[in-house]
Amino acid sequence: MKIAFSSTGKDLDSEIDPRFGRCAYFLVVDLDDMSFEGIENESMSLGGGAGIQSGQFIANTGASVLITGNVGPNASRTLNAAGIDVIVGVHGPIRDAIERYKRGELSRTDQANVPDHFGMGGGQNAYPGGGMGRGGGMGRGMGQGMGRGMGQGMGRGMGQGMGRGMGVGGGYAPTQDPPASSRENETESLKQEAKSLREQLNSILSRIEELEGK
């Protein structure tokens, strides 16, 4: 049985990367003999579609379980469609996470736990309760839930970045709107992701036409 992890490094002592689609590495571990392979994530710098590309990559590794910190909606749908059990909200060394999984302490989910483009800030402290600003701000926020802010990560404390932070509460708690430049960057990112999705759809449709023509 193979388990995939979003990882900050290439060995079992590496920490779980809280980002999935834009994690630094994927670590695929075979529980039968504890052999593993660390693979650099080529989707890390994509402007859009990183979650989908990473989900497809994990499916191709033969892993039946993914353990990570956070998964967005696109990645969640891709992984669910591939029949992969997804476990989120896990942090710490991968070696420890494996033992927790063996003891049955980790539960799967079929829902995303962060919004789209959550990992684009490039920060590492992106777990619920420890907000990460999308401009690179990593705070522990103020208030509850998730919100847009400038210098506020939303969670427990005060952030430093500009953008969205993740919190422990439920729902959204908007603060200040981001500046026009931030909205323009997000708009451009969405356009790039839409382009990537259109290209994938066209590829699938072309393949269907080929199969129907045979």
PDB file of C-alpha atoms in Angstrom:
ATOM      1  CA  MET A   1       0.000   0.000   0.000  1.00  0.00           C
ATOM      2  CA  LYS A   2       1.360   3.407  -0.988  1.00  0.00           C
ATOM      3  CA  ILE A   3       0.741   6.706   0.787  1.00  0.00           C
ATOM      4  CA  ALA A   4       1.661  10.083  -0.720  1.00  0.00           C
ATOM      5  CA  PHE A   5       2.614  13.141   1.329  1.00  0.00           C
ATOM      6  CA  SER A   6       3.109  16.802   0.498  1.00  0.00           C
ATOM      7  CA  SER A   7       6.600  17.326   1.848  1.00  0.00           C
ATOM      8  CA  THR A   8       9.234  19.966   2.507  1.00  0.00           C
ATOM      9  CA  GLY A   9      12.008  17.464   1.740  1.00  0.00           C
ATOM     10  CA  LYS A  10      12.884  14.079   0.269  1.00  0.00           C
ATOM     11  CA  ASP A  11      13.032  11.783   3.321  1.00  0.00           C
ATOM     12  CA  LEU A  12      10.845  10.490   6.143  1.00  0.00           C
ATOM     13  CA  ASP A  13      12.169  13.073   8.597  1.00  0.00           C
ATOM     14  CA  SER A  14      10.931  15.918   6.404  1.00  0.00           C
ATOM     15  CA  GLU A  15       7.982  17.988   7.583  1.00  0.00           C
ATOM     16  CA  ILE A  16       4.598  17.756   5.877  1.00  0.00           C
ATOM     17  CA  ASP A  17       4.210  20.769   3.584  1.00  0.00           C
ATOM     18  CA  PRO A  18       0.876  22.473   4.432  1.00  0.00           C
ATOM     19  CA  ARG A  19       0.331  23.263   0.737  1.00  0.00           C
ATOM     20  CA  PHE A  20      -0.690  20.464  -1.602  1.00  0.00           C
ATOM     21  CA  GLY A  21      -0.732  21.816  -5.155  1.00  0.00           C
ATOM     22  CA  ARG A  22       2.322  23.997  -4.567  1.00  0.00           C
ATOM     23  CA  CYS A  23       4.250  21.905  -2.063  1.00  0.00           C
ATOM     24  CA  ALA A  24       8.027  21.604  -2.509  1.00  0.00           C
ATOM     25  CA  TYR A  25       8.100  17.804  -2.875  1.00  0.00           C
ATOM     26  CA  PHE A  26       5.900  14.725  -2.893  1.00  0.00           C
ATOM     27  CA  LEU A  27       7.033  11.779  -0.804  1.00  0.00           C
ATOM     28  CA  VAL A  28       5.511   8.416  -1.784  1.00  0.00           C
ATOM     29  CA  VAL A  29       5.902   5.728   0.881  1.00  0.00           C
ATOM     30  CA  ASP A  30       5.260   1.999   0.496  1.00  0.00           C
ATOM     31  CA  LEU A  31       3.949   0.824   3.886  1.00  0.00           C
ATOM     32  CA  ASP A  32       4.785  -2.809   3.136  1.00  0.00           C
ATOM     33  CA  ASP A  33       8.548  -2.286   3.284  1.00  0.00           C
ATOM     34  CA  MET A  34       8.789   1.431   4.202  1.00  0.00           C
ATOM     35  CA  SER A  35      10.641   2.224   0.991  1.00  0.00           C
ATOM     36  CA  PHE A  36      10.022   5.750  -0.269  1.00  0.00           C
ATOM     37  CA  GLU A  37      10.665   8.133  -3.116  1.00  0.00           C
ATOM     38  CA  GLY A  38      10.979  11.917  -2.916  1.00  0.00           C
ATOM     39  CA  ILE A  39       9.858  13.743  -6.061  1.00  0.00           C
ATOM     40  CA  GLU A  40      10.138  17.461  -6.765  1.00  0.00           C
ATOM     41  CA  ASN A  41       6.759  19.065  -7.446  1.00  0.00           C
ATOM     42  CA  GLU A  42       6.892  20.475 -10.977  1.00  0.00           C
ATOM     43  CA  SER A  43       3.524  22.219 -10.475  1.00  0.00           C
ATOM     44  CA  MET A  44       4.837  24.385  -7.643  1.00  0.00           C
ATOM     45  CA  SER A  45       5.326  27.510  -9.777  1.00  0.00           C
ATOM     46  CA  LEU A  46       2.253  27.207 -12.003  1.00  0.00           C
ATOM     47  CA  GLY A  47       0.124  30.335 -12.250  1.00  0.00           C
ATOM     48  CA  GLY A  48      -3.053  28.237 -12.213  1.00  0.00           C
ATOM     49  CA  GLY A  49      -4.172  24.619 -12.165  1.00  0.00           C
ATOM     50  CA  ALA A  50      -1.489  23.479  -9.685  1.00  0.00           C
ATOM     51  CA  GLY A  51      -4.000  21.531  -7.591  1.00  0.00           C
ATOM     52  CA  ILE A  52      -5.376  19.666 -10.596  1.00  0.00           C
ATOM     53  CA  GLN A  53      -1.927  18.853 -11.994  1.00  0.00           C
ATOM     54  CA  SER A  54      -0.679  17.688  -8.592  1.00  0.00           C
ATOM     55  CA  GLY A  55      -3.794  15.559  -8.076  1.00  0.00           C
ATOM     56  CA  GLN A  56      -3.245  13.849 -11.424  1.00  0.00           C
ATOM     57  CA  PHE A  57       0.408  13.283 -10.558  1.00  0.00           C
ATOM     58  CA  ILE A  58      -0.483  11.615  -7.241  1.00  0.00           C
ATOM     59  CA  ALA A  59      -2.974   9.373  -9.045  1.00  0.00           C
ATOM     60  CA  ASN A  60      -0.215   8.264 -11.427  1.00  0.00           C
ATOM     61  CA  THR A  61       2.090   7.260  -8.550  1.00  0.00           C
ATOM     62  CA  GLY A  62      -0.278   4.462  -7.539  1.00  0.00           C
ATOM     63  CA  ALA A  63      -0.826   5.917  -4.069  1.00  0.00           C
ATOM     64  CA  SER A  64      -4.224   5.163  -2.537  1.00  0.00           C
ATOM     65  CA  VAL A  65      -3.969   7.739   0.273  1.00  0.00           C
ATOM     66  CA  LEU A  66      -2.785  11.360   0.379  1.00  0.00           C
ATOM     67  CA  ILE A  67      -1.800  13.007   3.663  1.00  0.00           C
ATOM     68  CA  THR A  68      -1.279  16.770   3.592  1.00  0.00           C
ATOM     69  CA  GLY A  69      -1.990  20.035   5.368  1.00  0.00           C
ATOM     70  CA  ASN A  70      -4.508  21.719   3.093  1.00  0.00           C
ATOM     71  CA  VAL A  71      -6.376  20.872  -0.119  1.00  0.00           C
ATOM     72  CA  GLY A  72      -8.364  23.289  -2.286  1.00  0.00           C
ATOM     73  CA  PRO A  73     -11.588  22.554  -4.213  1.00  0.00           C
ATOM     74  CA  ASN A  74      -9.985  21.712  -7.588  1.00  0.00           C
ATOM     75  CA  ALA A  75      -7.432  19.363  -6.069  1.00  0.00           C
ATOM     76  CA  SER A  76     -10.097  17.755  -3.883  1.00  0.00           C
ATOM     77  CA  ARG A  77     -12.323  17.007  -6.883  1.00  0.00           C
ATOM     78  CA  THR A  78      -9.395  15.576  -8.872  1.00  0.00           C
ATOM     79  CA  LEU A  79      -8.254  13.321  -6.028  1.00  0.00           C
ATOM     80  CA  ASN A  80     -11.798  12.143  -5.262  1.00  0.00           C
ATOM     81  CA  ALA A  81     -12.358  11.299  -8.932  1.00  0.00           C
ATOM     82  CA  ALA A  82      -9.174   9.210  -8.873  1.00  0.00           C
ATOM     83  CA  GLY A  83     -10.417   7.260  -5.837  1.00  0.00           C
ATOM     84  CA  ILE A  84      -7.690   8.541  -3.519  1.00  0.00           C
ATOM     85  CA  ASP A  85      -8.457   8.906   0.192  1.00  0.00           C
ATOM     86  CA  VAL A  86      -7.501  12.427   1.306  1.00  0.00           C
ATOM     87  CA  ILE A  87      -6.438  13.297   4.851  1.00  0.00           C
ATOM     88  CA  VAL A  88      -5.920  16.993   5.668  1.00  0.00           C
ATOM     89  CA  GLY A  89      -4.874  19.081   8.654  1.00  0.00           C
ATOM     90  CA  VAL A  90      -1.811  16.952   9.370  1.00  0.00           C
ATOM     91  CA  HIS A  91       1.548  18.511  10.259  1.00  0.00           C
ATOM     92  CA  GLY A  92       4.908  17.515  11.684  1.00  0.00           C
ATOM     93  CA  PRO A  93       7.448  14.928  10.473  1.00  0.00           C
ATOM     94  CA  ILE A  94       6.220  12.440   7.885  1.00  0.00           C
ATOM     95  CA  ARG A  95       7.589   9.557   9.956  1.00  0.00           C
ATOM     96  CA  ASP A  96       5.279  10.539  12.832  1.00  0.00           C
ATOM     97  CA  ALA A  97       2.289  10.906  10.486  1.00  0.00           C
ATOM     98  CA  ILE A  98       2.827   7.355   9.227  1.00  0.00           C
ATOM     99  CA  GLU A  99       2.649   6.005  12.781  1.00  0.00           C
ATOM    100  CA  ARG A 100      -0.510   8.011  13.452  1.00  0.00           C
ATOM    101  CA  TYR A 101      -2.054   6.615  10.280  1.00  0.00           C
ATOM    102  CA  LYS A 102      -1.178   3.046  11.295  1.00  0.00           C
ATOM    103  CA  ARG A 103      -2.825   3.611  14.692  1.00  0.00           C
ATOM    104  CA  GLY A 104      -6.002   4.788  12.977  1.00  0.00           C
ATOM    105  CA  GLU A 105      -5.771   8.329  14.343  1.00  0.00           C
ATOM    106  CA  LEU A 106      -6.208  10.076  10.969  1.00  0.00           C
ATOM    107  CA  SER A 107      -9.554  10.391   9.194  1.00  0.00           C
ATOM    108  CA  ARG A 108     -10.215  10.934   5.492  1.00  0.00           C
ATOM    109  CA  THR A 109     -12.353  13.701   4.028  1.00  0.00           C
ATOM    110  CA  ASP A 110     -13.893  14.329   0.622  1.00  0.00           C
ATOM    111  CA  GLN A 111     -14.109  18.099   1.131  1.00  0.00           C
ATOM    112  CA  ALA A 112     -11.627  20.918   0.515  1.00  0.00           C
ATOM    113  CA  ASN A 113     -10.504  22.724   3.673  1.00  0.00           C
ATOM    114  CA  VAL A 114      -9.121  25.892   2.009  1.00  0.00           C
ATOM    115  CA  PRO A 115     -10.249  28.098  -0.917  1.00  0.00           C
ATOM    116  CA  ASP A 116      -8.745  28.113  -4.423  1.00  0.00           C
ATOM    117  CA  HIS A 117      -5.205  29.533  -4.818  1.00  0.00           C
ATOM    118  CA  PHE A 118      -4.571  29.230  -1.080  1.00  0.00           C
ATOM    119  CA  GLY A 119      -0.926  28.191  -1.522  1.00  0.00           C
ATOM    120  CA  MET A 120       0.074  31.012  -3.883  1.00  0.00           C
ATOM    121  CA  GLY A 121       1.513  33.144  -1.076  1.00  0.00           C
ATOM    122  CA  GLY A 122       4.517  30.830  -0.901  1.00  0.00           C
ATOM    123  CA  GLY A 123       4.407  30.614   2.907  1.00  0.00           C
ATOM    124  CA  GLN A 124       4.784  27.449   4.910  1.00  0.00           C
ATOM    125  CA  ASN A 125       2.717  28.206   8.044  1.00  0.00           C
ATOM    126  CA  ALA A 126      -0.633  27.578   6.436  1.00  0.00           C
ATOM    127  CA  TYR A 127      -2.549  25.457   8.897  1.00  0.00           C
ATOM    128  CA  PRO A 128      -5.960  26.331  10.339  1.00  0.00           C
ATOM    129  CA  GLY A 129      -5.409  28.510  13.383  1.00  0.00           C
ATOM    130  CA  GLY A 130      -2.120  29.855  12.016  1.00  0.00           C
ATOM    131  CA  GLY A 131      -3.193  32.056   9.137  1.00  0.00           C
ATOM    132  CA  MET A 132      -1.100  32.700   6.055  1.00  0.00           C
ATOM    133  CA  GLY A 133      -1.408  35.965   4.147  1.00  0.00           C
ATOM    134  CA  ARG A 134      -1.500  35.572   0.406  1.00  0.00           C
ATOM    135  CA  GLY A 135       1.190  38.161  -0.084  1.00  0.00           C
ATOM    136  CA  GLY A 136       3.526  36.072   2.042  1.00  0.00           C
ATOM    137  CA  GLY A 137       2.088  37.153   5.379  1.00  0.00           C
ATOM    138  CA  MET A 138       1.994  34.368   7.897  1.00  0.00           C
ATOM    139  CA  GLY A 139       0.209  35.546  11.048  1.00  0.00           C
ATOM    140  CA  ARG A 140      -1.920  33.852  13.586  1.00  0.00           C
ATOM    141  CA  GLY A 141      -4.630  36.260  12.792  1.00  0.00           C
ATOM    142  CA  MET A 142      -7.233  38.141  14.769  1.00  0.00           C
ATOM    143  CA  GLY A 143     -10.768  36.859  15.037  1.00  0.00           C
ATOM    144  CA  GLN A 144     -12.115  33.657  13.577  1.00  0.00           C
ATOM    145  CA  GLY A 145     -12.696  32.093  10.194  1.00  0.00           C
ATOM    146  CA  MET A 146     -11.025  33.196   7.015  1.00  0.00           C
ATOM    147  CA  GLY A 147     -10.887  36.707   5.732  1.00  0.00           C
ATOM    148  CA  ARG A 148      -9.206  39.102   3.344  1.00  0.00           C
ATOM    149  CA  GLY A 149      -6.975  41.575   5.003  1.00  0.00           C
ATOM    150  CA  MET A 150      -3.902  43.660   4.741  1.00  0.00           C
ATOM    151  CA  GLY A 151      -1.515  42.685   7.452  1.00  0.00           C
ATOM    152  CA  GLN A 152      -4.033  40.315   9.080  1.00  0.00           C
ATOM    153  CA  GLY A 153      -3.899  36.555   8.635  1.00  0.00           C
ATOM    154  CA  MET A 154      -7.151  35.832  10.544  1.00  0.00           C
ATOM    155  CA  GLY A 155      -6.887  33.064  13.072  1.00  0.00           C
ATOM    156  CA  ARG A 156      -5.328  33.762  16.475  1.00  0.00           C
ATOM    157  CA  GLY A 157      -2.811  36.638  16.590  1.00  0.00           C
ATOM    158  CA  MET A 158      -1.654  39.193  14.045  1.00  0.00           C
ATOM    159  CA  GLY A 159      -0.397  38.463  10.542  1.00  0.00           C
ATOM    160  CA  GLN A 160       2.109  40.274   8.410  1.00  0.00           C
ATOM    161  CA  GLY A 161       1.120  39.678   4.829  1.00  0.00           C
ATOM    162  CA  MET A 162      -1.536  40.991   2.575  1.00  0.00           C
ATOM    163  CA  GLY A 163      -4.312  38.678   1.559  1.00  0.00           C
ATOM    164  CA  ARG A 164      -6.203  35.702   2.839  1.00  0.00           C
ATOM    165  CA  GLY A 165      -5.423  33.933   6.087  1.00  0.00           C
ATOM    166  CA  MET A 166      -6.794  30.728   7.472  1.00  0.00           C
ATOM    167  CA  GLY A 167      -8.458  30.548  10.898  1.00  0.00           C
ATOM    168  CA  VAL A 168     -10.038  28.098  13.265  1.00  0.00           C
ATOM    169  CA  GLY A 169     -13.570  29.375  13.162  1.00  0.00           C
ATOM    170  CA  GLY A 170     -16.293  28.746  10.666  1.00  0.00           C
ATOM    171  CA  GLY A 171     -17.348  31.020   7.837  1.00  0.00           C
ATOM    172  CA  TYR A 172     -15.700  34.084   6.339  1.00  0.00           C
ATOM    173  CA  ALA A 173     -14.869  37.258   8.224  1.00  0.00           C
ATOM    174  CA  PRO A 174     -13.989  39.959   5.686  1.00  0.00           C
ATOM    175  CA  THR A 175     -11.820  42.854   6.818  1.00  0.00           C
ATOM    176  CA  GLN A 176     -10.262  45.314   4.428  1.00  0.00           C
ATOM    177  CA  ASP A 177     -10.421  44.809   0.685  1.00  0.00           C
ATOM    178  CA  PRO A 178      -7.059  44.147  -0.982  1.00  0.00           C
ATOM    179  CA  PRO A 179      -5.578  46.882  -3.199  1.00  0.00           C
ATOM    180  CA  ALA A 180      -6.282  46.995  -6.927  1.00  0.00           C
ATOM    181  CA  SER A 181      -2.923  45.405  -7.746  1.00  0.00           C
ATOM    182  CA  SER A 182      -3.808  42.363  -5.637  1.00  0.00           C
ATOM    183  CA  ARG A 183      -7.181  42.011  -7.361  1.00  0.00           C
ATOM    184  CA  GLU A 184      -5.482  42.272 -10.745  1.00  0.00           C
ATOM    185  CA  ASN A 185      -2.995  39.537  -9.796  1.00  0.00           C
ATOM    186  CA  GLU A 186      -5.804  37.247  -8.661  1.00  0.00           C
ATOM    187  CA  THR A 187      -7.773  37.955 -11.837  1.00  0.00           C
ATOM    188  CA  GLU A 188      -4.748  37.083 -13.966  1.00  0.00           C
ATOM    189  CA  SER A 189      -4.212  33.891 -11.959  1.00  0.00           C
ATOM    190  CA  LEU A 190      -7.838  32.853 -12.516  1.00  0.00           C
ATOM    191  CA  LYS A 191      -7.489  33.505 -16.235  1.00  0.00           C
ATOM    192  CA  GLN A 192      -4.397  31.288 -16.375  1.00  0.00           C
ATOM    193  CA  GLU A 193      -6.153  28.514 -14.506  1.00  0.00           C
ATOM    194  CA  ALA A 194      -9.164  28.762 -16.825  1.00  0.00           C
ATOM    195  CA  LYS A 195      -6.824  28.487 -19.810  1.00  0.00           C
ATOM    196  CA  SER A 196      -5.210  25.388 -18.291  1.00  0.00           C
ATOM    197  CA  LEU A 197      -8.617  23.800 -17.689  1.00  0.00           C
ATOM    198  CA  ARG A 198      -9.719  24.559 -21.265  1.00  0.00           C
ATOM    199  CA  GLU A 199      -6.583  22.917 -22.623  1.00  0.00           C
ATOM    200  CA  GLN A 200      -7.206  19.812 -20.511  1.00  0.00           C
ATOM    201  CA  LEU A 201     -10.837  19.693 -21.635  1.00  0.00           C
ATOM    202  CA  ASN A 202      -9.842  20.011 -25.298  1.00  0.00           C
ATOM    203  CA  SER A 203      -7.345  17.186 -24.841  1.00  0.00           C
ATOM    204  CA  ILE A 204     -10.013  14.954 -23.309  1.00  0.00           C
ATOM    205  CA  LEU A 205     -12.500  15.774 -26.074  1.00  0.00           C
ATOM    206  CA  SER A 206      -9.890  15.020 -28.733  1.00  0.00           C
ATOM    207  CA  ARG A 207      -9.181  11.662 -27.118  1.00  0.00           C
ATOM    208  CA  ILE A 208     -12.916  10.841 -27.041  1.00  0.00           C
ATOM    209  CA  GLU A 209     -13.206  11.682 -30.738  1.00  0.00           C
ATOM    210  CA  GLU A 210     -10.253   9.418 -31.505  1.00  0.00           C
ATOM    211  CA  LEU A 211     -11.797   6.531 -29.576  1.00  0.00           C
ATOM    212  CA  GLU A 212     -15.203   6.985 -31.184  1.00  0.00           C
ATOM    213  CA  GLY A 213     -13.604   7.068 -34.631  1.00  0.00           C
ATOM    214  CA  LYS A 214     -11.921   3.692 -34.129  1.00  0.00           C
TER     215      LYS A 214
END
